[in-house]
Tab-separated table of N, CA and C in Angstrom:
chain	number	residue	atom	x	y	z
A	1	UNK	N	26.312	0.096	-34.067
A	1	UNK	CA	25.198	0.763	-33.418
A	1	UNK	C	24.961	2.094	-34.110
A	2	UNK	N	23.643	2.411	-34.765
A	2	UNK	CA	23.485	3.741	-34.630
A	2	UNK	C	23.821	4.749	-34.223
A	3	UNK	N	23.283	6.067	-35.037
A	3	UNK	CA	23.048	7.345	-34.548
A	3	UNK	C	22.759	7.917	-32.832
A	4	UNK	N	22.854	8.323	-31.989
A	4	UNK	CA	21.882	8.911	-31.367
A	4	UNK	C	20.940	10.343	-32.075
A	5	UNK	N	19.598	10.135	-31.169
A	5	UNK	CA	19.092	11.576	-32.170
A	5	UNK	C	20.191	12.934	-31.789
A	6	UNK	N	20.814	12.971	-30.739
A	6	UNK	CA	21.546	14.015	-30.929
A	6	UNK	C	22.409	14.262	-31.658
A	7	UNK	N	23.180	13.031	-31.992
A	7	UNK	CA	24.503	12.782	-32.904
A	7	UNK	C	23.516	12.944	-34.327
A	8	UNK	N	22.751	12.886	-34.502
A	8	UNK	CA	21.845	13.039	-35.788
A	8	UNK	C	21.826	14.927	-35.497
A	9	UNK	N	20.991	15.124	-34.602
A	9	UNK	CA	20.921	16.649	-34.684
A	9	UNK	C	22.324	17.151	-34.653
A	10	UNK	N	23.325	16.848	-34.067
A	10	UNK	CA	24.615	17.706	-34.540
A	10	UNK	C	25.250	17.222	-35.724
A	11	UNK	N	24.910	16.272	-36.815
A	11	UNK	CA	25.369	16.398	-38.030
A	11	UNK	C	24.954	16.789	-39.079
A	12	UNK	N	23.386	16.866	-38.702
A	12	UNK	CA	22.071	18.089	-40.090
A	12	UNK	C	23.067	19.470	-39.758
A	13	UNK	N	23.075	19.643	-38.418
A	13	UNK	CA	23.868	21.019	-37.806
A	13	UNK	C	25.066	21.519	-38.955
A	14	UNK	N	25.960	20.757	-38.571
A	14	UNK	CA	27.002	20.892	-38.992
A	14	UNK	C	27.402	20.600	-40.893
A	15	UNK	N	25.718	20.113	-41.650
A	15	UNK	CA	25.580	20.187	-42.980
A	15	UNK	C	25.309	21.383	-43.544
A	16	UNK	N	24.604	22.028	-42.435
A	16	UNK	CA	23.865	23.481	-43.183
A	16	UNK	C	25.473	24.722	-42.737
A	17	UNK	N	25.147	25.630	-43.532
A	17	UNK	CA	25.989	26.723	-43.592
A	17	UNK	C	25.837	27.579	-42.965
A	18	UNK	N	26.210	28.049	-41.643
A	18	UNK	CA	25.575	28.751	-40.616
A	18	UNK	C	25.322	30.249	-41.260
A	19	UNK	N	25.816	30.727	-42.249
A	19	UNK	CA	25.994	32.003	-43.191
A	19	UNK	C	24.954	32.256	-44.065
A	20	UNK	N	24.894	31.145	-44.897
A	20	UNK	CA	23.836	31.241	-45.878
A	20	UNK	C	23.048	30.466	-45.542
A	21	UNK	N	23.171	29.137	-45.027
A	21	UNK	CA	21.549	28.428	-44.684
A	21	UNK	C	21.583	27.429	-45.739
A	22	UNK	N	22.519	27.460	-46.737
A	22	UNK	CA	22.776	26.036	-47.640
A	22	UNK	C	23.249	24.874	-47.195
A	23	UNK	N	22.927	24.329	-47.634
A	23	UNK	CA	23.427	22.495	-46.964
A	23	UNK	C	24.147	22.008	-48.118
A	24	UNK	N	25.341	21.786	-47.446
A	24	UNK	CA	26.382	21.370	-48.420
A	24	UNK	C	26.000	20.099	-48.817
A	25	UNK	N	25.746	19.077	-48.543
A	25	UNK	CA	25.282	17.911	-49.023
A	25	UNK	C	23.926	16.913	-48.781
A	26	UNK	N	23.184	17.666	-49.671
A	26	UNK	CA	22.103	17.424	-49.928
A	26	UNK	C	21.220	16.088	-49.311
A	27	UNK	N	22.239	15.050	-50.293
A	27	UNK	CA	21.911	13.619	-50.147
A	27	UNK	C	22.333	12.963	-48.696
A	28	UNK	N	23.609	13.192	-47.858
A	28	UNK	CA	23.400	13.135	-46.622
A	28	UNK	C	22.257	13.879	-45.964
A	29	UNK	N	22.124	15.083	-45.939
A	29	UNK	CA	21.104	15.912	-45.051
A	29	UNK	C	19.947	14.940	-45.487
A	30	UNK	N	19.391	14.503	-46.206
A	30	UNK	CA	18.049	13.594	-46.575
A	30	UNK	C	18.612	12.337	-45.702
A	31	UNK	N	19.400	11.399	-46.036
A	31	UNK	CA	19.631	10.282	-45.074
A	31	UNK	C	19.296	10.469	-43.867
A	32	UNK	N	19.961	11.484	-42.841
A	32	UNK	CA	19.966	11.875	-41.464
A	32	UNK	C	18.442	12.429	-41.231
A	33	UNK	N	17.684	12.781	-42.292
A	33	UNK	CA	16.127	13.605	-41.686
A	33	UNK	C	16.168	12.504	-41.822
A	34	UNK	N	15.398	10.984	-42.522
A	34	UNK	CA	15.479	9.844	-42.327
A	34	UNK	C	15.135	9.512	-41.163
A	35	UNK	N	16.977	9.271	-40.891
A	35	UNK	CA	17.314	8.795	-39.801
A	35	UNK	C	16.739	9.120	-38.723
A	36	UNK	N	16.665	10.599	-38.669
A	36	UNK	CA	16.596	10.960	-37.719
A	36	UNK	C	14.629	11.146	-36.855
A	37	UNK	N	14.240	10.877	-38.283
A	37	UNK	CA	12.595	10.605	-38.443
A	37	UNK	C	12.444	9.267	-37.692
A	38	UNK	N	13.137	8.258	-38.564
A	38	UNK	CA	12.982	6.548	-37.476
A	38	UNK	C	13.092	6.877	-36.149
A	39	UNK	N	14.386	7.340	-35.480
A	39	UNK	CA	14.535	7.456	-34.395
A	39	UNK	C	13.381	7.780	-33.720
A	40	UNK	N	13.303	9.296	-33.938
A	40	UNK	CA	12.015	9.766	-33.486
A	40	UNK	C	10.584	8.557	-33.164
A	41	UNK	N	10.275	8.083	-34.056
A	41	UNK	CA	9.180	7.154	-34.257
A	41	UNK	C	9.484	6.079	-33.251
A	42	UNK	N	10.847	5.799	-33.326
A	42	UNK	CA	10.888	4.272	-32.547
A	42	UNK	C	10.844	4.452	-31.045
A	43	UNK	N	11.210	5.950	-30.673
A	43	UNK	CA	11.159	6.496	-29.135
A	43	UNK	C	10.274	6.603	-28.904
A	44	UNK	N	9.247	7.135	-29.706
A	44	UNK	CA	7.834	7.343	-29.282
A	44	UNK	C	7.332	6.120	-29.306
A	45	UNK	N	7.545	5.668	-29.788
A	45	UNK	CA	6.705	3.653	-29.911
A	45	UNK	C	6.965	3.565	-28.359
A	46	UNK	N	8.385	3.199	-28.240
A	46	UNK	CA	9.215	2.623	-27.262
A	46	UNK	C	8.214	3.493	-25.970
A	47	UNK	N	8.203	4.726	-25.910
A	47	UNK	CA	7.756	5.706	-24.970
A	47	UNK	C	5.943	4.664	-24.236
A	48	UNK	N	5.406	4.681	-25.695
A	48	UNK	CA	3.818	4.382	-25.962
A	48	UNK	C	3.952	2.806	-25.313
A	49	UNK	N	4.827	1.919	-25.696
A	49	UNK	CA	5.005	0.553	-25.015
A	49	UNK	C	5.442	0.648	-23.281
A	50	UNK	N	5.999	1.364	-22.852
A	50	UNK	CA	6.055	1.246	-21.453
A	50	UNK	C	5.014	2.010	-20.859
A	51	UNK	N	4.544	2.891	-21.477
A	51	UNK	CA	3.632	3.205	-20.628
A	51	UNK	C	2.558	2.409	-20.992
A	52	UNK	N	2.074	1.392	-21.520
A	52	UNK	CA	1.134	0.535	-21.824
A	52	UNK	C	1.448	-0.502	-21.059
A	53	UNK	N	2.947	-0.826	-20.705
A	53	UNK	CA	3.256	-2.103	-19.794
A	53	UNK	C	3.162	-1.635	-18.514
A	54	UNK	N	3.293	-0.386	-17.960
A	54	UNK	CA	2.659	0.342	-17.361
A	54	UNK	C	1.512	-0.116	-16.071
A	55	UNK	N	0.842	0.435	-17.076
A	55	UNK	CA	-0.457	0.541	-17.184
A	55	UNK	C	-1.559	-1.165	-16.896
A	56	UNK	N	-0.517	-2.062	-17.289
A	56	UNK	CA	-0.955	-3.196	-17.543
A	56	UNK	C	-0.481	-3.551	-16.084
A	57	UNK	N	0.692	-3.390	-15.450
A	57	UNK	CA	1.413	-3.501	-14.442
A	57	UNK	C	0.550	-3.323	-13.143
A	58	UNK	N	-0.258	-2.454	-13.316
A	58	UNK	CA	-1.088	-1.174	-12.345
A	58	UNK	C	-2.326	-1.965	-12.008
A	59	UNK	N	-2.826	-2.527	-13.207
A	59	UNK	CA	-3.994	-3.089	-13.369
A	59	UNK	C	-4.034	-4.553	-12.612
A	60	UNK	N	-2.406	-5.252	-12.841
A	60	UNK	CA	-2.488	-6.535	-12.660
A	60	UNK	C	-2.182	-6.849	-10.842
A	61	UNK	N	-1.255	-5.004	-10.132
A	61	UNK	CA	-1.729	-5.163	-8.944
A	61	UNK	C	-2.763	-4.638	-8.183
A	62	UNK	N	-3.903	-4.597	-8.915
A	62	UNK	CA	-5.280	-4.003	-8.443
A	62	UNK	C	-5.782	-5.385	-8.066
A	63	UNK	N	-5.744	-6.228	-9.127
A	63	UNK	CA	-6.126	-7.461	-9.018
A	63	UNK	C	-5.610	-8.192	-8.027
A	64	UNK	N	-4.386	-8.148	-7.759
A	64	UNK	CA	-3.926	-9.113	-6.873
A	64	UNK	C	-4.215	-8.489	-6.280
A	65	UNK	N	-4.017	-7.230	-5.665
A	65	UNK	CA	-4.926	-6.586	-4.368
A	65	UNK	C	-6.240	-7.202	-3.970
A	66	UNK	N	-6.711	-7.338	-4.368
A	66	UNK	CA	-8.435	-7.950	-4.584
A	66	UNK	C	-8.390	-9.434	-4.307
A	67	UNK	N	-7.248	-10.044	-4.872
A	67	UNK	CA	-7.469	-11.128	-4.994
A	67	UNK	C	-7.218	-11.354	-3.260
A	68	UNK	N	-5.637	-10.970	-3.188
A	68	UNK	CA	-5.231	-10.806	-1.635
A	68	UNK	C	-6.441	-10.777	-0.598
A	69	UNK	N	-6.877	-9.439	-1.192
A	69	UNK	CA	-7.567	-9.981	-0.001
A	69	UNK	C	-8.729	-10.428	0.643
A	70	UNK	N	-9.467	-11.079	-0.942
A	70	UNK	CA	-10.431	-12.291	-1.173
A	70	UNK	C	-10.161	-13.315	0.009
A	71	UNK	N	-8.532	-13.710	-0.005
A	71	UNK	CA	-7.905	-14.810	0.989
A	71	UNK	C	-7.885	-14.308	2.641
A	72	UNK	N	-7.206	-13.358	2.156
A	72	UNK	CA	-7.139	-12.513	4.089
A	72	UNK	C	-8.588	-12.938	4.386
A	73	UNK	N	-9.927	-12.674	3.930
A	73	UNK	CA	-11.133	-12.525	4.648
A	73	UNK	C	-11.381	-14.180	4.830
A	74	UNK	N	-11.341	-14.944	3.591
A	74	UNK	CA	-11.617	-16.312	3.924
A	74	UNK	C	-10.339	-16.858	4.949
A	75	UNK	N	-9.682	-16.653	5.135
A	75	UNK	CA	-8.521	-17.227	6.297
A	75	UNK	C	-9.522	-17.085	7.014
A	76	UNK	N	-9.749	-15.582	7.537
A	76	UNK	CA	-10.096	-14.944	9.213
A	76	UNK	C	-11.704	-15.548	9.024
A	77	UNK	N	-12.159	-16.038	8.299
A	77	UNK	CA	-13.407	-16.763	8.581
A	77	UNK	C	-13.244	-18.057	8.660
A	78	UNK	N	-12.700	-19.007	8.390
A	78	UNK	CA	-11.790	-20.426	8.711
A	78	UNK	C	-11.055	-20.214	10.283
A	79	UNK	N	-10.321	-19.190	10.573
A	79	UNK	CA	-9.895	-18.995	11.712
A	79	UNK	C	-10.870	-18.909	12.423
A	80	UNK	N	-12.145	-18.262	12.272
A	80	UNK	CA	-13.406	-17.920	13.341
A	80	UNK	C	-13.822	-19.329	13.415
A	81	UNK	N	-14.108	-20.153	12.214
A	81	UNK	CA	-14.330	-21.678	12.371
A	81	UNK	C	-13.441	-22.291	13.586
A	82	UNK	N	-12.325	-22.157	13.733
A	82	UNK	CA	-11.733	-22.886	14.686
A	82	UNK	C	-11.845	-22.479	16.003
A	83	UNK	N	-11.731	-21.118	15.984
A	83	UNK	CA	-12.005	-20.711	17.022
A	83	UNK	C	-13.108	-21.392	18.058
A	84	UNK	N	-14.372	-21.165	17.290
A	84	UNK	CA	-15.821	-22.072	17.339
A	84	UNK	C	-15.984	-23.067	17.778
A	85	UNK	N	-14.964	-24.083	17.088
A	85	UNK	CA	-14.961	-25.390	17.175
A	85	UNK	C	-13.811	-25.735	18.404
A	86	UNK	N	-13.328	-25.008	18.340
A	86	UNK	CA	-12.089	-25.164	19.830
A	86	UNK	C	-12.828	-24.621	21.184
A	87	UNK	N	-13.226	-23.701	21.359
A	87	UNK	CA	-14.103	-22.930	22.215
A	87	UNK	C	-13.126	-22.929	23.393
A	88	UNK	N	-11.899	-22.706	22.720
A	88	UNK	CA	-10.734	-22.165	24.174
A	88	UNK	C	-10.186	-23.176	24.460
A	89	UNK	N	-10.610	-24.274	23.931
A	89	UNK	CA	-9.582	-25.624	23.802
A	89	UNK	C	-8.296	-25.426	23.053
A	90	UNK	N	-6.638	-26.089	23.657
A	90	UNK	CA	-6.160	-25.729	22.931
A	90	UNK	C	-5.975	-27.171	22.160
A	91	UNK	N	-4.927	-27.589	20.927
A	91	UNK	CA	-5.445	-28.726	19.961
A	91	UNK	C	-3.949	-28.160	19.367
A	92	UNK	N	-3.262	-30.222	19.376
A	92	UNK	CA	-2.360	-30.353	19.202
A	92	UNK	C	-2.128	-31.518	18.339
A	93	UNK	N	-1.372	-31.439	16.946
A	93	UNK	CA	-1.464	-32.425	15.862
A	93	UNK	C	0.381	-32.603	15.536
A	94	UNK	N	0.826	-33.362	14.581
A	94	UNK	CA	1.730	-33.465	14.260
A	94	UNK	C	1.992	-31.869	13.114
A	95	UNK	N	0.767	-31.775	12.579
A	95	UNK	CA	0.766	-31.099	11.419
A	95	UNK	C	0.167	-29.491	12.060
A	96	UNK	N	-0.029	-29.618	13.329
A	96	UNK	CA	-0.973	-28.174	13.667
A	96	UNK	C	-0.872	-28.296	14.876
A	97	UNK	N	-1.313	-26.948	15.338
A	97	UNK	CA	-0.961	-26.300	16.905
A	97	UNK	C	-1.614	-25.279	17.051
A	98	UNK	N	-2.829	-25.456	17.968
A	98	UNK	CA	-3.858	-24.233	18.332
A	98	UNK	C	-3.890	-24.136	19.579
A	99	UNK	N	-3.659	-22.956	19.940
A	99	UNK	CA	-3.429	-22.339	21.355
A	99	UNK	C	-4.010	-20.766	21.390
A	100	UNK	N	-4.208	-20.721	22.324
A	100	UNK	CA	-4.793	-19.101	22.702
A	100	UNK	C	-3.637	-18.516	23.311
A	101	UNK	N	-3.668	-17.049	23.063
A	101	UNK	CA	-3.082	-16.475	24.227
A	101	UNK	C	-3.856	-14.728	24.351
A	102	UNK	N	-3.417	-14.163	25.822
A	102	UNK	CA	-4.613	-13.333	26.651
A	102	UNK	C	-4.070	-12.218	25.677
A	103	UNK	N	-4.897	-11.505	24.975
A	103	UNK	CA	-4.608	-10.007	24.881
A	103	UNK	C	-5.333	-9.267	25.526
A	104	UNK	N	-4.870	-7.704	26.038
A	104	UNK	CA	-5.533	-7.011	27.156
A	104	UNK	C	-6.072	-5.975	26.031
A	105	UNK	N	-7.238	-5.374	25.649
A	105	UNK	CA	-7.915	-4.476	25.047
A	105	UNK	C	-8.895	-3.444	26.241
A	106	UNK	N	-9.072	-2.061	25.846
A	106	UNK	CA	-9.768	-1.324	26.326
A	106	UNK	C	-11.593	-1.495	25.589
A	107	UNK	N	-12.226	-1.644	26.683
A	107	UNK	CA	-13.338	-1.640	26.045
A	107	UNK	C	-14.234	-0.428	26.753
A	108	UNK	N	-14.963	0.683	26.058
A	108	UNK	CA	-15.098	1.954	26.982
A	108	UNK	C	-16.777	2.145	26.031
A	109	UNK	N	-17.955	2.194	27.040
A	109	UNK	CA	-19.206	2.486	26.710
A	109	UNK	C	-19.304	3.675	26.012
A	110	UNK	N	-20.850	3.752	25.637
A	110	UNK	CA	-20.969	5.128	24.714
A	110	UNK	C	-21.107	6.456	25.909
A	111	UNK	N	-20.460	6.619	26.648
A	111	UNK	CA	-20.873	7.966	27.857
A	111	UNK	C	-19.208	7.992	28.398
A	112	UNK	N	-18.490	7.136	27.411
A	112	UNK	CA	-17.177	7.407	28.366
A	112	UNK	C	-16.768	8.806	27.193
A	113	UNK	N	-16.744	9.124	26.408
A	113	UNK	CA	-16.574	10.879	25.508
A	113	UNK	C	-17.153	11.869	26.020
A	114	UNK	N	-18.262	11.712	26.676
A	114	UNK	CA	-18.554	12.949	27.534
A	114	UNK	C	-18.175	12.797	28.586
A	115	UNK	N	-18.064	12.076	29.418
A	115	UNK	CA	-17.304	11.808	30.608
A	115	UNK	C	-16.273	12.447	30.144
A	116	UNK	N	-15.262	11.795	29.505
A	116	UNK	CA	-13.780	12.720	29.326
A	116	UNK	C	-13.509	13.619	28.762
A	117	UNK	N	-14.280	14.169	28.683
A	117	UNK	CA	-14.180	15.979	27.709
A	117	UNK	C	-14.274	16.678	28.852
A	118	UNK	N	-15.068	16.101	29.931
A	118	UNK	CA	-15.168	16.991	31.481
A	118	UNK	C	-13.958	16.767	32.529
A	119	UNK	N	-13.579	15.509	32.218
A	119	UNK	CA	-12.827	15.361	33.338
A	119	UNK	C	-11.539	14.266	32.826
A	120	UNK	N	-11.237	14.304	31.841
A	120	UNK	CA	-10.007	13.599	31.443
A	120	UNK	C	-10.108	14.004	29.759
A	121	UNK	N	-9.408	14.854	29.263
A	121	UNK	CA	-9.485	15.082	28.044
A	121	UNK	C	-7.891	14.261	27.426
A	122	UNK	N	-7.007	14.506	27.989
A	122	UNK	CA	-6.184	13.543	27.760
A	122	UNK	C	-6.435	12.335	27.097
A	123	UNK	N	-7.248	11.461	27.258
A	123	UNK	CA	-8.088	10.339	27.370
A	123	UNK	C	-8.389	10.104	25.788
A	124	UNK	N	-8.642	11.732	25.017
A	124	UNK	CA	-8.871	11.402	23.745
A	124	UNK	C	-8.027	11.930	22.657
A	125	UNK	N	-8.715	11.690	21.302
A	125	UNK	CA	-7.930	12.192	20.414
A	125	UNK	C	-9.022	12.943	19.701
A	126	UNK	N	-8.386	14.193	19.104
A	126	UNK	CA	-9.591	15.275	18.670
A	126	UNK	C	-9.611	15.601	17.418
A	127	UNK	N	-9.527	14.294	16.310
A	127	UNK	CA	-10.041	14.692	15.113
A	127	UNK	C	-12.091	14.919	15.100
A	128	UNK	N	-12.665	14.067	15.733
A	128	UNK	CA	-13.654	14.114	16.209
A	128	UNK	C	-13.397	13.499	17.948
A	129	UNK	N	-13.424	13.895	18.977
A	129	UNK	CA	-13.636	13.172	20.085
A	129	UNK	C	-13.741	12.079	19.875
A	130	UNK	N	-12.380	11.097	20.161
A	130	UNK	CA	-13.047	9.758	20.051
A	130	UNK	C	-12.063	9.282	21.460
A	131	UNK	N	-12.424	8.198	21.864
A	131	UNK	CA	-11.164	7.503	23.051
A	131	UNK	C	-10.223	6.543	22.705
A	132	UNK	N	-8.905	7.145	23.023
A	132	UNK	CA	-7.410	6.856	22.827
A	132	UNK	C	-7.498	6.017	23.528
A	133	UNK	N	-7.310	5.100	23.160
A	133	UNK	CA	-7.054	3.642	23.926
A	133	UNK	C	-6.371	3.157	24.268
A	134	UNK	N	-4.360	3.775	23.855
A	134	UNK	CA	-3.316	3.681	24.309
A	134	UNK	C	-2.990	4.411	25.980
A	135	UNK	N	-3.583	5.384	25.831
A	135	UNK	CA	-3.821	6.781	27.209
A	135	UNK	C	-4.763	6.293	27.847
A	136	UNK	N	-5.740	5.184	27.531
A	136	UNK	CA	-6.911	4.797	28.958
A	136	UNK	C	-5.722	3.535	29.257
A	137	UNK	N	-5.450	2.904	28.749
A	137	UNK	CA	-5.065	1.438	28.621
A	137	UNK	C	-3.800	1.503	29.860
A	138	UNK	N	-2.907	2.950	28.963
A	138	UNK	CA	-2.042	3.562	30.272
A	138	UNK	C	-2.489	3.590	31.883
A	139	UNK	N	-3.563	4.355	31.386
A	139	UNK	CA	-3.652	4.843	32.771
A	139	UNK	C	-4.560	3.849	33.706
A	140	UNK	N	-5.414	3.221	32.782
A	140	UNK	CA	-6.085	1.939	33.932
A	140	UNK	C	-5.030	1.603	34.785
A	141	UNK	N	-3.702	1.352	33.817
A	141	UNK	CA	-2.849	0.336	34.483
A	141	UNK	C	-2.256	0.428	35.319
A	142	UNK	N	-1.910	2.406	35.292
A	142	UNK	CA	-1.365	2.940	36.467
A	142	UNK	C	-2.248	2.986	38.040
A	143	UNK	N	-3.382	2.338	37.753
A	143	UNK	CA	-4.035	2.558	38.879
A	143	UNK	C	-5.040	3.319	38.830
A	144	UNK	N	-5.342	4.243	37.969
A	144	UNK	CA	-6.266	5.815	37.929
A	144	UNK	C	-7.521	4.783	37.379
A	145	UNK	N	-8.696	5.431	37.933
A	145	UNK	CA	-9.837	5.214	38.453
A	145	UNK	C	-10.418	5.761	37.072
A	146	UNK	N	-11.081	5.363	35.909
A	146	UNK	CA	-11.631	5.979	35.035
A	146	UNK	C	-12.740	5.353	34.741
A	147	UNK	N	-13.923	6.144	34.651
A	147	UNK	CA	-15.328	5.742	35.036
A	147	UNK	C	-15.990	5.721	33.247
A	148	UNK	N	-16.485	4.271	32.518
A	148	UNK	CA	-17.522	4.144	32.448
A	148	UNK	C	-15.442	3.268	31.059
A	149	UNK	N	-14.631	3.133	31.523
A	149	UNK	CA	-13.580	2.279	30.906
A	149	UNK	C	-13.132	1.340	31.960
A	150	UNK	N	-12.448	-0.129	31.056
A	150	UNK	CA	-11.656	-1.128	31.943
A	150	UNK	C	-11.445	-1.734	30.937
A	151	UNK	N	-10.292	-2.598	31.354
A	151	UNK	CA	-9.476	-3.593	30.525
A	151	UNK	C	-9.867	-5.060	30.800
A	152	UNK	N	-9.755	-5.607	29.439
A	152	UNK	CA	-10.779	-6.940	29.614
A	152	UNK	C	-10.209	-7.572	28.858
A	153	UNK	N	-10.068	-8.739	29.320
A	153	UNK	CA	-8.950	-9.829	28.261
A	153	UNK	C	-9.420	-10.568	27.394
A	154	UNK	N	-9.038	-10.550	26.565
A	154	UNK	CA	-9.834	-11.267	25.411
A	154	UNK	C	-8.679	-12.425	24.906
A	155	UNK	N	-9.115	-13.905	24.410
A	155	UNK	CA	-8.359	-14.871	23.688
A	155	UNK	C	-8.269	-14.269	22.496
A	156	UNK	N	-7.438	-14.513	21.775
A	156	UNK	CA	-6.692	-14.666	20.777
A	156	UNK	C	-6.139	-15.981	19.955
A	157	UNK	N	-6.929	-16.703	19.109
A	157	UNK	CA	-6.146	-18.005	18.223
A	157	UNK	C	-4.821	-17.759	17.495
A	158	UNK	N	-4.163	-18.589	17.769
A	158	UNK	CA	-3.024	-18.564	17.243
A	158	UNK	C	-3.287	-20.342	16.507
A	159	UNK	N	-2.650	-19.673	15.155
A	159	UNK	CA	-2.070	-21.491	14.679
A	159	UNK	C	-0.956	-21.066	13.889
A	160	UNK	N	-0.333	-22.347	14.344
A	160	UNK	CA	0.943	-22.128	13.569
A	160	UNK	C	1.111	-23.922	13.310
């Protein structure tokens, strides 16, 4: 195995004459600039190739990003197909299994943000006023009376 460039830089070092600045042996000190020139070159190659594989790396998960989620959207539109075609039916195969089940969501009109800036600020979150839907969802459940929100169940397809 080779030099390292350091083991190269500490033997030009140790050619020259720290006194006078002469290099005792000429024809080595030329080998090692050489040497020590390839090195150089082949690190920088080496340097210039990974960051090009890089780069290529970066590119190839942009794509699959894209590609990804080309599929995510056509699934959830095949899923809306079934949905459609089931219409809350559930549908049972050797090979497939479609069933619903209830999820509870907050659904809150356009007057429930001014409503709760007066009288339930809790209610929101204040990058712009908007309604927290974890804190209505809460509190419907606790019983509290909140005017112009309610919880409404919505199906959900499942296939597996």
């Amino acid at each position: 195995m080779g030099m390292s460039i350091y083991d190269i830089d500490d033997a030009i070092i140790k050619l020259v004459d720290a006194d006078t600045g002469e290099i005792a042996d000429e024809e080595a000190f030329d080998a090692l600039q050489m040497e020590r020139s390839q090195k150089v070159e082949n690190t920088g190659c080496l340097y210039k190739n990974l960051v090009a594989e890089a780069k290529a790396m970066k590119e190839e998960e942009a794509n699959l990003a894209q590609r990804r989620k080309a599929v995510e959207n056509k699934a959830e539109r095949i899923k809306n197909l079934l949905a459609y075609a089931l219409k809350g039916e559930k549908f049972e195969s050797p090979k497939l299994r479609c069933s619903y089940r209830k999820a509870k969501s907050v659904q809150v009109d356009d007057s429930f943000v001014a409503w709760a800036q007066e009288h339930a600020d809790d209610l929101l979150t204040f990058k712009e006023p908007t309604p927290n839907c974890t804190a209505i969802k809460a509190a419907l459940a606790d019983g509290r009376e909140i005017e112009h929100a309610e919880i409404i169940t919505n199906e959900r397809l499942q296939v597996k």
